[in-house]
mmCIF file of C-alpha atoms and ligand atoms in Angstrom:
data_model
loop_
_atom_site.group_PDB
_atom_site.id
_atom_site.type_symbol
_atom_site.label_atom_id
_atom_site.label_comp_id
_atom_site.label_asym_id
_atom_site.label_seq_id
_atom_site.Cartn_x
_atom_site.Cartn_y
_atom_site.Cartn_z
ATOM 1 C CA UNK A 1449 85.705 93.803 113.522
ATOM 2 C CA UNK A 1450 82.787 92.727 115.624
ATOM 3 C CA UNK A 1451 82.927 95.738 118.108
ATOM 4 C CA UNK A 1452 80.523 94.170 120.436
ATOM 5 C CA UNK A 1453 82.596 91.126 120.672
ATOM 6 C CA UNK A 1454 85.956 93.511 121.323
ATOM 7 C CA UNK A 1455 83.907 95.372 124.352
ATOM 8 C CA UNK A 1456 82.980 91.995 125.824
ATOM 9 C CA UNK A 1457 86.810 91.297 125.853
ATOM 10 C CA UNK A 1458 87.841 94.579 127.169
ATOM 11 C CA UNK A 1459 85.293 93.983 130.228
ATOM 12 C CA UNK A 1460 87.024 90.571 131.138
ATOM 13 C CA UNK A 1461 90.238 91.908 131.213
ATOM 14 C CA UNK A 1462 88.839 94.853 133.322
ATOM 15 C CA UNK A 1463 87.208 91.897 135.499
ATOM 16 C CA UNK A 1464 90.143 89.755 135.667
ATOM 17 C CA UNK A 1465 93.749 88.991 137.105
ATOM 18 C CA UNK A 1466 95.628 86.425 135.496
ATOM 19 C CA UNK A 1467 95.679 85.300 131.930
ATOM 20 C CA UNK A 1468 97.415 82.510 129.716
ATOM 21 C CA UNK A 1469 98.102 83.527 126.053
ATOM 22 C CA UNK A 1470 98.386 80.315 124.068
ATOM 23 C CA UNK A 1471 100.202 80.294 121.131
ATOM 24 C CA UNK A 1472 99.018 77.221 118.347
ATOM 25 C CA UNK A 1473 100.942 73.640 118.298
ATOM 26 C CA UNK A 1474 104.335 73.740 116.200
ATOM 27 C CA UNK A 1475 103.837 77.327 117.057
ATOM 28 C CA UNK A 1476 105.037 80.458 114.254
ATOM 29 C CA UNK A 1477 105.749 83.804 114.650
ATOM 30 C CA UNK A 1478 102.394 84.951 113.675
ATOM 31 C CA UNK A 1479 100.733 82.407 116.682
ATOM 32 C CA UNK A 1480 103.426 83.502 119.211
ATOM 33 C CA UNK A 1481 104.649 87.077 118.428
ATOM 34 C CA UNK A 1482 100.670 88.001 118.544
ATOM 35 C CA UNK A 1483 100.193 86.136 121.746
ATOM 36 C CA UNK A 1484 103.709 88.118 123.257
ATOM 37 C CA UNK A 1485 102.638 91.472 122.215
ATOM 38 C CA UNK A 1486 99.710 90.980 123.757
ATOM 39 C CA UNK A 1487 100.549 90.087 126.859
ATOM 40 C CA UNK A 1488 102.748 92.853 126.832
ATOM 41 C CA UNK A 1489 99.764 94.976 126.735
ATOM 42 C CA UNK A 1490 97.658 93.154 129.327
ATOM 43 C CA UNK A 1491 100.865 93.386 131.359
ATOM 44 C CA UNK A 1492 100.933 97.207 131.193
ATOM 45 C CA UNK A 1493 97.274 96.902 132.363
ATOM 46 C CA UNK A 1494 98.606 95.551 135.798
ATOM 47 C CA UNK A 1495 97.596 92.397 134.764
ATOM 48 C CA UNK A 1496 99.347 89.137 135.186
ATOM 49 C CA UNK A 1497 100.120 86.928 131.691
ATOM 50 C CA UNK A 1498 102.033 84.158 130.632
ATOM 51 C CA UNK A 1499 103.247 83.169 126.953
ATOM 52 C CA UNK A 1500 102.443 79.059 126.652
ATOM 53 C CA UNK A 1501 103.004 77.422 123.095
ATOM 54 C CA UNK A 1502 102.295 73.553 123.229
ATOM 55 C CA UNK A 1503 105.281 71.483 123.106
ATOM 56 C CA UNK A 1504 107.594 71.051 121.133
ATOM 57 C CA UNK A 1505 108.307 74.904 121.415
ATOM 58 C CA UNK A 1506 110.164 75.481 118.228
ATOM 59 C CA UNK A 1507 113.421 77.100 118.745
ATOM 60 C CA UNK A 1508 113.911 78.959 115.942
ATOM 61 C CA UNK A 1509 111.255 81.761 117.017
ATOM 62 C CA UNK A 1510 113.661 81.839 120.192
ATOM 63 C CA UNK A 1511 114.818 85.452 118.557
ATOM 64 C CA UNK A 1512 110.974 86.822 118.865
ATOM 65 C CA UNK A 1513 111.169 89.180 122.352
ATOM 66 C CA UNK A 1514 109.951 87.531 125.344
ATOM 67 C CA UNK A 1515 110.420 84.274 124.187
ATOM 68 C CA UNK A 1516 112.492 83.002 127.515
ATOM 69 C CA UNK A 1517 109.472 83.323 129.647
ATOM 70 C CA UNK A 1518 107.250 81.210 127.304
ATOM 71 C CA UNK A 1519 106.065 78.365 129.312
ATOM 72 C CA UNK A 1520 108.321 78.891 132.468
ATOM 73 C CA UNK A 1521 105.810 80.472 134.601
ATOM 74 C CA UNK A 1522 102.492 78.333 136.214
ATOM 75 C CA UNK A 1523 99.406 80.142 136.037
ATOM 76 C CA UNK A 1524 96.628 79.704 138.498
ATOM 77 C CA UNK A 1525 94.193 77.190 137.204
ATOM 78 C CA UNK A 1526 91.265 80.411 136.682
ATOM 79 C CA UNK A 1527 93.238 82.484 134.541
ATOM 80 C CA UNK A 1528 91.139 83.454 131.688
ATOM 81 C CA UNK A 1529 92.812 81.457 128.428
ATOM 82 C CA UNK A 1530 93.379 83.840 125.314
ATOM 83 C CA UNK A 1531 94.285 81.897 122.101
ATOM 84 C CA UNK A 1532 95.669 82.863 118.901
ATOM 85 C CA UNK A 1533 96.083 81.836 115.186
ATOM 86 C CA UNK A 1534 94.173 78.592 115.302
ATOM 87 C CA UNK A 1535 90.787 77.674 113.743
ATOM 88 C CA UNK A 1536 89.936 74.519 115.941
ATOM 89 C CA UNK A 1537 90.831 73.502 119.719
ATOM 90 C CA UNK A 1538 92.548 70.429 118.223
ATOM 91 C CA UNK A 1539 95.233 72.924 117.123
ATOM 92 C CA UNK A 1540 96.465 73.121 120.855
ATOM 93 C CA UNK A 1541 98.064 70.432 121.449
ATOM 94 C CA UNK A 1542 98.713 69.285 124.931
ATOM 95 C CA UNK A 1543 97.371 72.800 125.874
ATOM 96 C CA UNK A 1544 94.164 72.129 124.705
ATOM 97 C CA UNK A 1545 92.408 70.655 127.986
ATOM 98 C CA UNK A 1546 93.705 73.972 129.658
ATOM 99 C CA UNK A 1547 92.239 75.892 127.136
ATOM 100 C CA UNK A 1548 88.697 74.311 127.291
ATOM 101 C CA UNK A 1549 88.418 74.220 130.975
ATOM 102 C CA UNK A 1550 89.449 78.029 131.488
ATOM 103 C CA UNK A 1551 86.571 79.864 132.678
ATOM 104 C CA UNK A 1552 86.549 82.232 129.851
ATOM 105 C CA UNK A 1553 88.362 81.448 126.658
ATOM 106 C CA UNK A 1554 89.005 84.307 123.504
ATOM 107 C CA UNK A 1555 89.914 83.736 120.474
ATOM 108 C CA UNK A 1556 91.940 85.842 117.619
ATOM 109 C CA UNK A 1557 92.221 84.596 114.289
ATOM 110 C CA UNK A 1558 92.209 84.907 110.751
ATOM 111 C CA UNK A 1559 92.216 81.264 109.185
ATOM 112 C CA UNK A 1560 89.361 80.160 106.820
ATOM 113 C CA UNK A 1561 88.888 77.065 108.219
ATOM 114 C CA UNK A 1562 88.306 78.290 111.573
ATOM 115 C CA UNK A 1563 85.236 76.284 113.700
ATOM 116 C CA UNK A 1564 83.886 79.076 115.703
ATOM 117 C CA UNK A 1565 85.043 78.242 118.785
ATOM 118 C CA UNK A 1566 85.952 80.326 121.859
ATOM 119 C CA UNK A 1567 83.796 82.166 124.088
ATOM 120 C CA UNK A 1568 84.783 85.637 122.564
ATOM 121 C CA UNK A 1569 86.005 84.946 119.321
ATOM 122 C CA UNK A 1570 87.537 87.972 116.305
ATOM 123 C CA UNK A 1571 88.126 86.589 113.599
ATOM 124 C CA UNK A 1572 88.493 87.874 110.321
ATOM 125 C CA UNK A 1573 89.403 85.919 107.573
ATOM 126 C CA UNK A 1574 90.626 88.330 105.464
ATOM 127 C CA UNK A 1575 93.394 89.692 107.761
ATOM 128 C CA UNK A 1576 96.631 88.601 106.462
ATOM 129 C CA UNK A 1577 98.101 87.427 109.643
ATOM 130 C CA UNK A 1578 96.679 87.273 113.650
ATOM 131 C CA UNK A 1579 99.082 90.170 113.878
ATOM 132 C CA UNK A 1580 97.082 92.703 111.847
ATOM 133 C CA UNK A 1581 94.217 91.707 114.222
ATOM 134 C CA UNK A 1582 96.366 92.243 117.815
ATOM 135 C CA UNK A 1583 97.997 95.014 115.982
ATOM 136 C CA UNK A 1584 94.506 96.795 115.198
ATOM 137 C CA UNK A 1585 92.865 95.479 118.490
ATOM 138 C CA UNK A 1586 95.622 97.698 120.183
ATOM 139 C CA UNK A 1587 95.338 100.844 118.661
ATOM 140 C CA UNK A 1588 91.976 100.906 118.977
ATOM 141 C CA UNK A 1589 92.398 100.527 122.433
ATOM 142 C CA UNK A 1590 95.080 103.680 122.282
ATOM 143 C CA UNK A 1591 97.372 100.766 123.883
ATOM 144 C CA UNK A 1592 100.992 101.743 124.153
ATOM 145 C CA UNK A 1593 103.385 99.539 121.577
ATOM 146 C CA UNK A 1594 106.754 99.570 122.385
ATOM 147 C CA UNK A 1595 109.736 98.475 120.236
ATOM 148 C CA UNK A 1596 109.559 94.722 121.625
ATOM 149 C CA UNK A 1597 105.850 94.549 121.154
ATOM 150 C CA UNK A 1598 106.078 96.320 117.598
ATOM 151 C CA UNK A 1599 108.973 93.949 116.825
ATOM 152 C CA UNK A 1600 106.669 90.801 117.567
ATOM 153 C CA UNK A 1601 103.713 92.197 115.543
ATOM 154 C CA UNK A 1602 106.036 92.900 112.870
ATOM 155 C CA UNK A 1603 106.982 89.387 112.501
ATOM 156 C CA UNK A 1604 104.144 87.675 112.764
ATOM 157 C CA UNK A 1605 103.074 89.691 109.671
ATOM 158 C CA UNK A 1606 106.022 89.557 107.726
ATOM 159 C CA UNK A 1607 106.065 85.899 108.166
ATOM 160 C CA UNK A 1608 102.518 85.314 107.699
ATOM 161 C CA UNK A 1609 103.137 87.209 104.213
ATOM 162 C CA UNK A 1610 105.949 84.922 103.255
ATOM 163 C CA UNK A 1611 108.250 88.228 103.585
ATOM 164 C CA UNK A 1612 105.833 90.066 101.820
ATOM 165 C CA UNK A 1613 105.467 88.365 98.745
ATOM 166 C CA UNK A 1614 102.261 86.073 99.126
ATOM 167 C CA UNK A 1615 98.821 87.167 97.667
ATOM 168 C CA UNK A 1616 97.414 88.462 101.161
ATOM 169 C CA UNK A 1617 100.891 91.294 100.475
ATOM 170 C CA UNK A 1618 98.295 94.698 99.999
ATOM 171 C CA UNK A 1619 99.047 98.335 100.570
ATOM 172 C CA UNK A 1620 96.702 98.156 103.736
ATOM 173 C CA UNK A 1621 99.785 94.879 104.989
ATOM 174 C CA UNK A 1622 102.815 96.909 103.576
ATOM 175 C CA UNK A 1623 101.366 100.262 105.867
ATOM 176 C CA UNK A 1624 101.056 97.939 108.591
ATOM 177 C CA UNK A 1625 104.832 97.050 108.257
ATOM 178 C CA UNK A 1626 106.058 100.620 108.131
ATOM 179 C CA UNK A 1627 104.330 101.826 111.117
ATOM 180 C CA UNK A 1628 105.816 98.988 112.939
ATOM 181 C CA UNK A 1629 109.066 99.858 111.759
ATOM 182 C CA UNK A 1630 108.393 103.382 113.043
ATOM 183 C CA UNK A 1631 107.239 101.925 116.260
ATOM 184 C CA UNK A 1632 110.974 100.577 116.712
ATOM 185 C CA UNK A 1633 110.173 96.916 115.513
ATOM 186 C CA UNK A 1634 113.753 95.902 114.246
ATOM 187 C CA UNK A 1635 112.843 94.559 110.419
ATOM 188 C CA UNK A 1636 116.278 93.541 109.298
ATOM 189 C CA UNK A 1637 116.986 91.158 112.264
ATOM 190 C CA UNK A 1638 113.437 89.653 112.053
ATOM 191 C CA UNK A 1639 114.011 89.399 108.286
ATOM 192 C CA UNK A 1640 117.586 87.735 109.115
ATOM 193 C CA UNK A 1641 115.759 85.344 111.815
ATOM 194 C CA UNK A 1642 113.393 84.284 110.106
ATOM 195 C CA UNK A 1643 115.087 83.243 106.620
ATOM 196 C CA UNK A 1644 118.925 83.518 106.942
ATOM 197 C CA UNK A 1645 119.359 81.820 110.148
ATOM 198 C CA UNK A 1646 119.542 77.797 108.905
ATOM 199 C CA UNK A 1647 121.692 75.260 110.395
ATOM 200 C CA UNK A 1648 123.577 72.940 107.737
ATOM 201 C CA UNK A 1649 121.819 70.459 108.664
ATOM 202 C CA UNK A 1650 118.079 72.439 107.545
ATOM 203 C CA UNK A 1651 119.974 72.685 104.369
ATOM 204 C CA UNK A 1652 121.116 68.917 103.736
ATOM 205 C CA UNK A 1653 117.667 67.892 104.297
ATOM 206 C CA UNK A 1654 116.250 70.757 102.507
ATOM 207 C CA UNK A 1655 118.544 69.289 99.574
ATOM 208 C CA UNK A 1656 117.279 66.039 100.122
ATOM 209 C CA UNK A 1657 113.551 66.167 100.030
ATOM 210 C CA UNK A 1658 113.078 68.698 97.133
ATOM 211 C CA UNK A 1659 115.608 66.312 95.056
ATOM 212 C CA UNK A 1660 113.323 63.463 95.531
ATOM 213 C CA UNK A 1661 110.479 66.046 94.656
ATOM 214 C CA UNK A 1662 108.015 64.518 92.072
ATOM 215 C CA UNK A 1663 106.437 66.552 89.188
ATOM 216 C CA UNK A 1664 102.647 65.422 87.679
ATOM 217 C CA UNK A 1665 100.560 66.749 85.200
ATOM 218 C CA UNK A 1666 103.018 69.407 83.375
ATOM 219 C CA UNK A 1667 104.421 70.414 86.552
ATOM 220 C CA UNK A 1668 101.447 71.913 87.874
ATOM 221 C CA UNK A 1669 101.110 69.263 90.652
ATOM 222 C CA UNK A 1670 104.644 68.842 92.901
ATOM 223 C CA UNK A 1671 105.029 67.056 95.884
ATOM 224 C CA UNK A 1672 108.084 65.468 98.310
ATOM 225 C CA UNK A 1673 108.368 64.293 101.118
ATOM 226 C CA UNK A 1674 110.716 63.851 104.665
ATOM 227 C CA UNK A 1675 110.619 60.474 105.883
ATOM 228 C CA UNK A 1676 112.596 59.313 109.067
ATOM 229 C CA UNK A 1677 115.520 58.179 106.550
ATOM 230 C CA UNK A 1678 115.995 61.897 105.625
ATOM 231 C CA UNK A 1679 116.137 63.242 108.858
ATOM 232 C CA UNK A 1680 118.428 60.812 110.083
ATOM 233 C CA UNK A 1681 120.594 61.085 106.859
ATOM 234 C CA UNK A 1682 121.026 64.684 107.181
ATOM 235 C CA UNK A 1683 121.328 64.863 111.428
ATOM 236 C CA UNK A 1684 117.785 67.172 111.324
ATOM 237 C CA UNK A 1685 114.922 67.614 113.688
ATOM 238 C CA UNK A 1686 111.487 67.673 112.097
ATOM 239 C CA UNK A 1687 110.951 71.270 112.982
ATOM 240 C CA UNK A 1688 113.728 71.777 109.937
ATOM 241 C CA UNK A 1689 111.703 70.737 107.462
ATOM 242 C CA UNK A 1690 110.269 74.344 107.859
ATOM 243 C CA UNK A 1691 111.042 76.263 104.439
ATOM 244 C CA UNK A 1692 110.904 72.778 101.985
ATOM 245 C CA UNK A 1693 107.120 74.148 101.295
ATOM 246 C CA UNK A 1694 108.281 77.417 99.890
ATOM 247 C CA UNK A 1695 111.186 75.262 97.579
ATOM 248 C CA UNK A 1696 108.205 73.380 96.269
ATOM 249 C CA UNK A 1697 105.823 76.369 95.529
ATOM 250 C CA UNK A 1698 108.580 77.930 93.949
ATOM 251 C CA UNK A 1699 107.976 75.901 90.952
ATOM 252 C CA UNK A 1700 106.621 77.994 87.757
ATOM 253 C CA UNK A 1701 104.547 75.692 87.030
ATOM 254 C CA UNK A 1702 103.273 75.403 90.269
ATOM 255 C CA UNK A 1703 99.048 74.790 91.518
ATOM 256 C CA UNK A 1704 99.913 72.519 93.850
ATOM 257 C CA UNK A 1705 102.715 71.767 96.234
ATOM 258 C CA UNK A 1706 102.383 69.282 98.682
ATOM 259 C CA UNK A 1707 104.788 68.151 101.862
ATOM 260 C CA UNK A 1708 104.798 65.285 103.511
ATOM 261 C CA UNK A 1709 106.358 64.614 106.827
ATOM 262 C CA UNK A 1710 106.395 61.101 108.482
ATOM 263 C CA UNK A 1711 106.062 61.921 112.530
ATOM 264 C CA UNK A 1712 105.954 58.335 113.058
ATOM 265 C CA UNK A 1713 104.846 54.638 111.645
ATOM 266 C CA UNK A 1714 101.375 56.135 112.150
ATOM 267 C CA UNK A 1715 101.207 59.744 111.877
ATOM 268 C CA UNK A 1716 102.170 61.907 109.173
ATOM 269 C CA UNK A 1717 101.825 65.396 108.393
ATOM 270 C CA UNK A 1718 100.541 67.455 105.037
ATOM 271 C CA UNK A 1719 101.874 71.216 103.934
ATOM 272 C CA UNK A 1720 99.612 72.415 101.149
ATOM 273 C CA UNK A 1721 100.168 75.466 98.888
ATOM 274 C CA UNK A 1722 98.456 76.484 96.005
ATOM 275 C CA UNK A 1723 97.651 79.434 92.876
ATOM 276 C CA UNK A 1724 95.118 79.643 90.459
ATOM 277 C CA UNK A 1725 91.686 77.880 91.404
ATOM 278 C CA UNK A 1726 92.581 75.409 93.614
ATOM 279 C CA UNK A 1727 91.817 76.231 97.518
ATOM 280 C CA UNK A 1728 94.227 74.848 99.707
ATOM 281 C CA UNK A 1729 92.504 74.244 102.941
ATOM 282 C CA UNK A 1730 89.863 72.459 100.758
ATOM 283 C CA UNK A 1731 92.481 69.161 99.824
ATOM 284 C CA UNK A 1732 92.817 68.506 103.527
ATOM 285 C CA UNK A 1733 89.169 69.122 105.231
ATOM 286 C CA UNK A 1734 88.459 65.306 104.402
ATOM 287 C CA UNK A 1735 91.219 64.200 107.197
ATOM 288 C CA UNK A 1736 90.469 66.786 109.544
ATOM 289 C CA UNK A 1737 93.148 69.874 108.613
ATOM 290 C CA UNK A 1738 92.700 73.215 107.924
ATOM 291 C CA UNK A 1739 93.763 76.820 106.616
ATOM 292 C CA UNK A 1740 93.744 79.479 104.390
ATOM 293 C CA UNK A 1741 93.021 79.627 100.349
ATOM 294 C CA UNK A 1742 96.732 79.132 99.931
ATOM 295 C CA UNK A 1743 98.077 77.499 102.608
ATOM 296 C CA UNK A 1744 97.054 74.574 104.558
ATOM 297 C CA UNK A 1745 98.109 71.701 106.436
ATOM 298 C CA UNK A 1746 97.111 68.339 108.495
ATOM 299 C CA UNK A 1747 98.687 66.231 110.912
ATOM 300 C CA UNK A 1748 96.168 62.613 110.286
ATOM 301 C CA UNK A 1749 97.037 59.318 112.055
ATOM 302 C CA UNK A 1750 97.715 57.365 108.798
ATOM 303 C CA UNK A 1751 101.279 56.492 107.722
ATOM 304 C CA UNK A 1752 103.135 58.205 105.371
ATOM 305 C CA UNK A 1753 101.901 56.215 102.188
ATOM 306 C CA UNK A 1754 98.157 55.913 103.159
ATOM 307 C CA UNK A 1755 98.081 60.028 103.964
ATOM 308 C CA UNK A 1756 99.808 60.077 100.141
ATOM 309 C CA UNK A 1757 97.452 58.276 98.546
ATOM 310 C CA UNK A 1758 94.598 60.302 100.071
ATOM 311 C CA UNK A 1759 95.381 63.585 99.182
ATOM 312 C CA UNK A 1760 97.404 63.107 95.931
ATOM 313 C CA UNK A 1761 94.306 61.129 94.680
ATOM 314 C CA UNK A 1762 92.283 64.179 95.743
ATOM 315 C CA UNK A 1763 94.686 66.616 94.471
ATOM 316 C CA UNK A 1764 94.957 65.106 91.053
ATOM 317 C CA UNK A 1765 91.178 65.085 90.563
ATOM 318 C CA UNK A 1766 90.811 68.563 90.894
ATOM 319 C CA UNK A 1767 93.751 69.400 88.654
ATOM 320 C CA UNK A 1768 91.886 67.438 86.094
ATOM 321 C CA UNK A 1769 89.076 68.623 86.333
ATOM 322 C CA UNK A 1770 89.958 72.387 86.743
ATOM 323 C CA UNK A 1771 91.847 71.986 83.546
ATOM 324 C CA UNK A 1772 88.817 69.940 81.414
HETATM 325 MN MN1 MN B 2536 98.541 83.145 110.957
#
């Protein structure tokens, strides 16, 4: 961790009053829970924050503590803007313009992709979630992490993990998770939460788009997608196509997964996961997405079939070639 960088951001919050902690668009737990606990922290500096996420706020982080003050409380327009989990502004949403014009705007994150922007920027791109970041930020600090705070850390690593069972899972993550726990972060109803919460209809269109799942090149290239159709068919709200990925990676075969998501006649969505050589964040830098080694994603104004064609040509081409 860049300590100079860390001091910098300890003398603006000495220096300042008011602060907005913005969560990325389509926010997750590892984005939100990082920017609750801290504001919990700046909050026991005497310090005034508020939680934004850009809109739509998803609703199935409602669970994460503090979420029912997320973006009900106006900030003044100086308050110093403190992002999280997101390598690019364009990751903001409708929150972005707020973020740029801030006076002073910090950063925390751990993607690979990230841009290097932000005024005061940590990022490590090794940590397995924004949470290990906040998490070590604080106790560095000697901050005070109470159960709520702990709980929201805890999440956003245990999420970021997959549950613990991704590649970025080490002994340093699993330590993490344990001290949590013994800082009163509540790990059974954040593992409940966060996979054995879903609505019906999650699981009819779950059912859906990983039947119509297509398999290339021995099965190590699978893809699907949710199209309007499927959402209708199945009475589901985009957000609910959270959790198709992980069907999809599940394969054996698996090197590639790929979801994607028609948002409209015009703009589509792409979830990428991957194992063995191919680098996930890699298949969608052409159209302006981002991530980590395994896990990546883009939202590109092309339709459904054109965003398809783009990646799955890409995506073949390195299969082949990694296998020649
Ligand atoms: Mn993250």
């Amino acid at each position: 961790m860049e300590i100079e960088v860390l001091q910098k951001i300890a003398e603006v919050i000495r220096g300042n009053q008011d602060f907005i902690c913005v969560a990325h668009k389509d926010a997750d737990a590892d984005s939100l829970g990082s920017a609750l606990a801290f504001a919990d922290h700046l909050r026991q500096m005497g310090r005034r924050a508020y939680v934004w996420a850009p809109d739509p706020l998803p609703l199935n982080l409602a669970y994460l503590p503090g979420y029912s003050l997320v973006n009900k409380e106006r900030a003044p327009d100086d308050a110093v803007a403190i992002a999280f989990d997101a390598g690019s502004p364009g990751r903001f949403g409708n929150l972005r313009p707020r973020i740029e014009s801030a006076p002073v705007t910090i950063l925390f994150d751990h993607h690979a992709s990230n841009d290097g922007f932000g005024d005061l920027a940590i990022v490590d791109r090794e940590a397995a979630a924004t949470g290990v970041i906040i998490y070590d930020v604080l106790r560095l600090w000697g901050a005070r992490i109470g159960p709520e705070a702990a709980t929201n850390l805890y999440a956003a690593i245990f999420t970021d993990t997959g549950g613990f069972r991704h590649d970025n899972t080490t002994a340093h993550v699993l330590h993490l998770g344990a001290e949590l726990a013994d800082l009163g972060a509540d790990v059974a109803f954040v593992a409940l939460k966060s996979y054995k919460s879903r609505p019906q209809t999650t699981l009819r269109l779950q059912a859906a788009s990983c039947a119509a799942a297509r398999y290339e090149l021995d099965g190590r290239l699978t893809w699907s997608e949710v199209t309007t159709e499927m959402l209708a068919a199945a009475g589901a709200e985009m957000e609910e196509t959270e959790g198709i990925i992980d069907v999809l990676q599940s394969l054996d075969t698996m090197e590639c997964a790929l979801l994607f998501k028609q948002e409209g006649e015009n703009l589509t969505k792409v979830s990428v996961r991957t194992r063995g050589d191919v680098a996930a964040h890699s298949l969608v830098a052409e159209v302006g997405g981002g991530g980590h080694l395994r896990a990546a994603g883009a939202e590109v104004e092309m339709s459904l079939k054109e965003l398809e064609q783009v990646i799955l040509s890409k995506a073949r081409a390195i299969l082949g070639e990694s296998r020649a």
